[in-house]
């Protein structure tokens, strides 16, 4: 299994574990994603004030849109774009793990998972982060 964007998220040891996003945290408490070292966008501190932080890919749906037509030939619709507010704070935009005609309600609990998106030349699976609704208890 090969991760498509290892700079953006971790690859859990177990396939059932939730991947973590590689974000950052400022000394002022502001949390952001992805990690960058230009400085805090809230208070302006730079350098050692800004440190990497692993953010659990769990949160609540804030928006979704089903794409039925896309200009890029390598993006085959239909697919669903989602915005998820992580419990850690930042809002991330990603894709739903599978197409879904029925719209998910805003506030739906979501979690990240690694989904196979293709095969490498040697046949190894290539995985990328997607979000899926958490079944309600
Ligand atoms: Zn700050």
Coordinates of C-alpha atoms and ligand atoms in Angstrom, one line a residue:
X1 CA 0.0 0.0 0.0
X2 CA 1.4 3.4 -1.1
X3 CA 0.1 6.7 0.2
X4 CA -0.6 9.3 -2.5
X5 CA 0.1 12.3 -0.3
X6 CA 2.3 11.3 2.7
X7 CA 3.1 15.0 3.4
X8 CA -0.5 15.6 4.3
X9 CA -1.6 12.6 6.4
X10 CA -0.3 9.6 8.3
X11 CA -0.7 6.0 7.2
X12 CA -2.2 4.1 10.2
X13 CA -0.7 0.7 11.1
X14 CA -4.2 -0.8 11.1
X15 CA -6.6 -0.3 8.2
X16 CA -9.4 0.3 10.7
X17 CA -7.5 3.2 12.4
X18 CA -8.3 6.8 11.6
X19 CA -5.5 8.6 9.7
X20 CA -4.1 11.8 11.2
X21 CA -3.7 15.0 9.2
X22 CA -0.3 16.7 9.4
X23 CA -1.3 20.2 10.6
X24 CA 0.3 22.7 12.9
X25 CA -0.3 24.5 16.2
X26 CA 0.8 28.0 17.2
X27 CA 1.8 29.0 20.7
X28 CA -1.3 31.2 20.7
X29 CA -3.5 28.1 20.5
X30 CA -4.4 28.4 16.8
X31 CA -4.5 25.1 14.9
X32 CA -4.2 24.9 11.2
X33 CA -3.9 22.5 8.3
X34 CA -1.7 21.8 6.4
X35 CA 1.5 22.4 8.3
X36 CA 3.4 25.4 7.0
X37 CA 6.3 27.4 8.5
X38 CA 5.5 30.9 7.2
X39 CA 3.9 31.8 10.5
X40 CA 0.6 31.9 12.3
X41 CA -2.2 33.4 10.3
X42 CA -4.0 34.4 13.4
X43 CA -1.3 36.2 15.5
X44 CA 1.7 36.4 13.2
X45 CA 4.2 34.5 15.3
X46 CA 6.9 32.6 13.4
X47 CA 9.7 30.2 14.0
X48 CA 9.6 28.0 17.1
X49 CA 6.1 29.4 18.0
X50 CA 4.7 27.2 15.2
X51 CA 5.1 23.5 15.6
X52 CA 3.7 20.4 13.7
X53 CA 0.7 18.7 15.2
X54 CA -1.1 15.5 14.2
X55 CA -4.9 16.2 13.9
X56 CA -7.3 13.3 14.0
X57 CA -9.4 13.1 10.8
X58 CA -12.7 13.3 12.6
X59 CA -15.2 16.1 12.7
X60 CA -18.6 17.4 11.4
X61 CA -19.8 18.0 7.9
X62 CA -20.1 21.7 7.1
X63 CA -20.9 21.5 3.4
X64 CA -21.1 19.0 0.5
X65 CA -21.6 19.2 -3.2
X66 CA -22.1 16.3 -5.7
X67 CA -20.1 16.9 -8.9
X68 CA -21.8 15.6 -12.0
X69 CA -19.6 17.2 -14.7
X70 CA -15.9 18.1 -14.3
X71 CA -13.6 19.8 -16.8
X72 CA -10.6 17.7 -15.9
X73 CA -10.5 14.4 -17.9
X74 CA -8.8 12.6 -15.0
X75 CA -11.6 13.3 -12.6
X76 CA -14.5 11.0 -13.4
X77 CA -17.9 12.2 -12.0
X78 CA -20.1 11.7 -10.2
X79 CA -18.3 12.3 -6.9
X80 CA -19.0 14.3 -3.7
X81 CA -16.8 17.1 -2.4
X82 CA -17.1 17.6 1.3
X83 CA -16.0 20.3 3.8
X84 CA -15.4 18.9 7.3
X85 CA -14.7 20.9 10.4
X86 CA -12.2 18.8 12.3
X87 CA -12.7 18.4 16.0
X88 CA -9.2 20.0 16.3
X89 CA -10.6 23.2 14.6
X90 CA -9.5 23.5 10.9
X91 CA -12.0 23.0 8.1
X92 CA -10.6 20.6 5.4
X93 CA -12.0 20.0 1.9
X94 CA -11.9 16.4 0.7
X95 CA -13.9 13.9 -1.2
X96 CA -16.5 11.4 0.1
X97 CA -15.3 7.8 0.0
X98 CA -17.9 6.9 -2.6
X99 CA -20.6 8.6 -4.7
X100 CA -23.8 9.3 -3.0
X101 CA -26.9 10.8 -4.6
X102 CA -28.7 11.5 -1.3
X103 CA -27.2 14.6 0.4
X104 CA -25.8 14.2 3.9
X105 CA -27.2 16.5 6.5
X106 CA -24.9 19.4 7.7
X107 CA -23.4 18.3 11.0
X108 CA -23.1 14.7 10.1
X109 CA -20.2 13.1 12.0
X110 CA -17.4 12.2 9.6
X111 CA -14.1 10.4 9.8
X112 CA -11.1 10.0 7.4
X113 CA -10.1 6.7 5.9
X114 CA -7.6 5.6 3.2
X115 CA -9.2 4.4 0.0
X116 CA -7.6 2.7 -2.9
X117 CA -7.5 5.2 -5.8
X118 CA -5.3 3.3 -8.3
X119 CA -2.4 0.9 -8.8
X120 CA 1.3 1.6 -9.1
X121 CA 3.2 0.2 -12.1
X122 CA 4.3 -2.7 -9.8
X123 CA 0.7 -3.5 -8.9
X124 CA 0.9 -2.0 -5.4
X125 CA -2.3 -0.3 -4.3
X126 CA -2.2 3.6 -4.1
X127 CA -4.4 5.0 -1.4
X128 CA -5.6 8.5 -0.7
X129 CA -7.5 10.2 2.1
X130 CA -11.3 10.3 1.8
X131 CA -14.1 11.0 4.4
X132 CA -17.0 8.8 5.2
X133 CA -20.0 9.4 7.5
X134 CA -19.8 7.7 10.9
X135 CA -22.8 5.5 11.5
X136 CA -24.8 7.0 14.3
X137 CA -25.0 4.9 17.4
Ligands
LIG1 ZN1 -0.7 32.3 16.7

